[in-house]
């Protein structure tokens, strides 16, 4: 988001600070808000990934069943047409699932960035009742949470490649 930079108006900073204070209250309230948003978006990402994987599993079952068709009259034409169509459907599902999964990932990335900024700017926030940090370095760094989300991000691309391979296989096995 772009911001227009203008000259400073006396008292303008005071009003934004008071708005932040009213919205969040304390830095702990802000941290709790960030954590709730991260949990909410992670649940959305999980639901999208689960729905996507369920659809893919049904397509794999349909593909395998159509490849096993041994009908002497129309089985050859059926196995030449239906498996590649199912493979195309799998690729299209993967391409359609990608934007929603990526959007949830980007929002999680945003809230982690905000959380790590808060923890970096207010080091006392990260300390609980002792000298140990409330959040581990792995949890609050960019690299840490990204590793935990990589399956969801990579799944559509892996399945798209899988479906391209199965589609080519279905055609090649019938041609040879």
PDB file of N, CA and C in Angstrom, residues 33-49 100-112 149 152:
ATOM      1  N   UNK A  33      -3.689 -10.188  19.291  1.00  0.00           N
ATOM      2  CA  UNK A  33      -4.416  -9.981  18.044  1.00  0.00           C
ATOM      3  C   UNK A  33      -3.672 -10.621  16.871  1.00  0.00           C
ATOM      4  N   UNK A  34      -2.372 -10.392  16.791  1.00  0.00           N
ATOM      5  CA  UNK A  34      -1.578 -10.981  15.716  1.00  0.00           C
ATOM      6  C   UNK A  34      -1.630 -12.500  15.779  1.00  0.00           C
ATOM      7  N   UNK A  35      -1.512 -13.058  16.978  1.00  0.00           N
ATOM      8  CA  UNK A  35      -1.536 -14.517  17.122  1.00  0.00           C
ATOM      9  C   UNK A  35      -2.894 -15.095  16.715  1.00  0.00           C
ATOM     10  N   UNK A  36      -3.981 -14.419  17.069  1.00  0.00           N
ATOM     11  CA  UNK A  36      -5.323 -14.879  16.666  1.00  0.00           C
ATOM     12  C   UNK A  36      -5.482 -14.836  15.152  1.00  0.00           C
ATOM     13  N   UNK A  37      -4.983 -13.784  14.541  1.00  0.00           N
ATOM     14  CA  UNK A  37      -5.068 -13.686  13.076  1.00  0.00           C
ATOM     15  C   UNK A  37      -4.249 -14.783  12.404  1.00  0.00           C
ATOM     16  N   UNK A  38      -3.078 -15.068  12.952  1.00  0.00           N
ATOM     17  CA  UNK A  38      -2.241 -16.139  12.405  1.00  0.00           C
ATOM     18  C   UNK A  38      -2.958 -17.479  12.541  1.00  0.00           C
ATOM     19  N   UNK A  39      -3.553 -17.727  13.697  1.00  0.00           N
ATOM     20  CA  UNK A  39      -4.296 -18.981  13.895  1.00  0.00           C
ATOM     21  C   UNK A  39      -5.483 -19.080  12.950  1.00  0.00           C
ATOM     22  N   UNK A  40      -6.213 -17.998  12.782  1.00  0.00           N
ATOM     23  CA  UNK A  40      -7.383 -17.983  11.902  1.00  0.00           C
ATOM     24  C   UNK A  40      -6.971 -18.269  10.455  1.00  0.00           C
ATOM     25  N   UNK A  41      -5.955 -17.589   9.978  1.00  0.00           N
ATOM     26  CA  UNK A  41      -5.515 -17.789   8.587  1.00  0.00           C
ATOM     27  C   UNK A  41      -4.881 -19.164   8.396  1.00  0.00           C
ATOM     28  N   UNK A  42      -4.216 -19.677   9.423  1.00  0.00           N
ATOM     29  CA  UNK A  42      -3.653 -21.026   9.332  1.00  0.00           C
ATOM     30  C   UNK A  42      -4.771 -22.056   9.235  1.00  0.00           C
ATOM     31  N   UNK A  43      -5.856 -21.842   9.965  1.00  0.00           N
ATOM     32  CA  UNK A  43      -7.011 -22.741   9.862  1.00  0.00           C
ATOM     33  C   UNK A  43      -7.627 -22.678   8.464  1.00  0.00           C
ATOM     34  N   UNK A  44      -7.711 -21.476   7.892  1.00  0.00           N
ATOM     35  CA  UNK A  44      -8.230 -21.340   6.531  1.00  0.00           C
ATOM     36  C   UNK A  44      -7.326 -22.064   5.545  1.00  0.00           C
ATOM     37  N   UNK A  45      -6.023 -21.888   5.685  1.00  0.00           N
ATOM     38  CA  UNK A  45      -5.076 -22.574   4.802  1.00  0.00           C
ATOM     39  C   UNK A  45      -5.192 -24.078   4.946  1.00  0.00           C
ATOM     40  N   UNK A  46      -5.326 -24.546   6.169  1.00  0.00           N
ATOM     41  CA  UNK A  46      -5.483 -25.982   6.416  1.00  0.00           C
ATOM     42  C   UNK A  46      -6.762 -26.514   5.769  1.00  0.00           C
ATOM     43  N   UNK A  47      -7.860 -25.784   5.914  1.00  0.00           N
ATOM     44  CA  UNK A  47      -9.122 -26.217   5.301  1.00  0.00           C
ATOM     45  C   UNK A  47      -9.032 -26.245   3.781  1.00  0.00           C
ATOM     46  N   UNK A  48      -8.399 -25.247   3.205  1.00  0.00           N
ATOM     47  CA  UNK A  48      -8.237 -25.224   1.747  1.00  0.00           C
ATOM     48  C   UNK A  48      -7.360 -26.368   1.272  1.00  0.00           C
ATOM     49  N   UNK A  49      -6.290 -26.625   1.999  1.00  0.00           N
ATOM     50  CA  UNK A  49      -5.398 -27.729   1.620  1.00  0.00           C
ATOM     51  C   UNK A  49      -6.107 -29.073   1.766  1.00  0.00           C
ATOM     52  N   UNK A 100      -6.024 -19.404  -3.984  1.00  0.00           N
ATOM     53  CA  UNK A 100      -6.569 -19.377  -2.628  1.00  0.00           C
ATOM     54  C   UNK A 100      -5.555 -19.797  -1.586  1.00  0.00           C
ATOM     55  N   UNK A 101      -4.790 -20.820  -1.907  1.00  0.00           N
ATOM     56  CA  UNK A 101      -3.752 -21.294  -0.990  1.00  0.00           C
ATOM     57  C   UNK A 101      -2.665 -20.232  -0.854  1.00  0.00           C
ATOM     58  N   UNK A 102      -2.276 -19.645  -1.960  1.00  0.00           N
ATOM     59  CA  UNK A 102      -1.239 -18.614  -1.937  1.00  0.00           C
ATOM     60  C   UNK A 102      -1.708 -17.371  -1.175  1.00  0.00           C
ATOM     61  N   UNK A 103      -2.971 -16.995  -1.342  1.00  0.00           N
ATOM     62  CA  UNK A 103      -3.504 -15.821  -0.637  1.00  0.00           C
ATOM     63  C   UNK A 103      -3.469 -16.035   0.870  1.00  0.00           C
ATOM     64  N   UNK A 104      -3.888 -17.210   1.328  1.00  0.00           N
ATOM     65  CA  UNK A 104      -3.843 -17.498   2.763  1.00  0.00           C
ATOM     66  C   UNK A 104      -2.401 -17.461   3.268  1.00  0.00           C
ATOM     67  N   UNK A 105      -1.479 -18.002   2.484  1.00  0.00           N
ATOM     68  CA  UNK A 105      -0.068 -17.984   2.859  1.00  0.00           C
ATOM     69  C   UNK A 105       0.447 -16.540   2.962  1.00  0.00           C
ATOM     70  N   UNK A 106       0.080 -15.693   2.012  1.00  0.00           N
ATOM     71  CA  UNK A 106       0.535 -14.300   2.035  1.00  0.00           C
ATOM     72  C   UNK A 106      -0.003 -13.556   3.258  1.00  0.00           C
ATOM     73  N   UNK A 107      -1.238 -13.836   3.638  1.00  0.00           N
ATOM     74  CA  UNK A 107      -1.807 -13.182   4.821  1.00  0.00           C
ATOM     75  C   UNK A 107      -1.101 -13.659   6.082  1.00  0.00           C
ATOM     76  N   UNK A 108      -0.816 -14.956   6.161  1.00  0.00           N
ATOM     77  CA  UNK A 108      -0.060 -15.480   7.307  1.00  0.00           C
ATOM     78  C   UNK A 108       1.315 -14.826   7.355  1.00  0.00           C
ATOM     79  N   UNK A 109       1.936 -14.688   6.202  1.00  0.00           N
ATOM     80  CA  UNK A 109       3.241 -14.040   6.112  1.00  0.00           C
ATOM     81  C   UNK A 109       3.168 -12.603   6.633  1.00  0.00           C
ATOM     82  N   UNK A 110       2.119 -11.898   6.277  1.00  0.00           N
ATOM     83  CA  UNK A 110       1.924 -10.516   6.739  1.00  0.00           C
ATOM     84  C   UNK A 110       1.834 -10.453   8.267  1.00  0.00           C
ATOM     85  N   UNK A 111       1.006 -11.318   8.855  1.00  0.00           N
ATOM     86  CA  UNK A 111       0.828 -11.262  10.312  1.00  0.00           C
ATOM     87  C   UNK A 111       2.073 -11.718  11.043  1.00  0.00           C
ATOM     88  N   UNK A 112       2.841 -12.657  10.484  1.00  0.00           N
ATOM     89  CA  UNK A 112       4.111 -13.033  11.106  1.00  0.00           C
ATOM     90  C   UNK A 112       5.100 -11.873  11.052  1.00  0.00           C
ATOM     91  N   UNK A 149       4.706 -24.284   6.363  1.00  0.00           N
ATOM     92  CA  UNK A 149       3.645 -24.064   5.381  1.00  0.00           C
ATOM     93  C   UNK A 149       4.012 -24.545   3.982  1.00  0.00           C
ATOM     94  N   UNK A 152       1.607 -27.066   1.988  1.00  0.00           N
ATOM     95  CA  UNK A 152       0.413 -26.456   1.400  1.00  0.00           C
ATOM     96  C   UNK A 152       0.753 -25.664   0.151  1.00  0.00           C
TER      97      UNK A 152
END
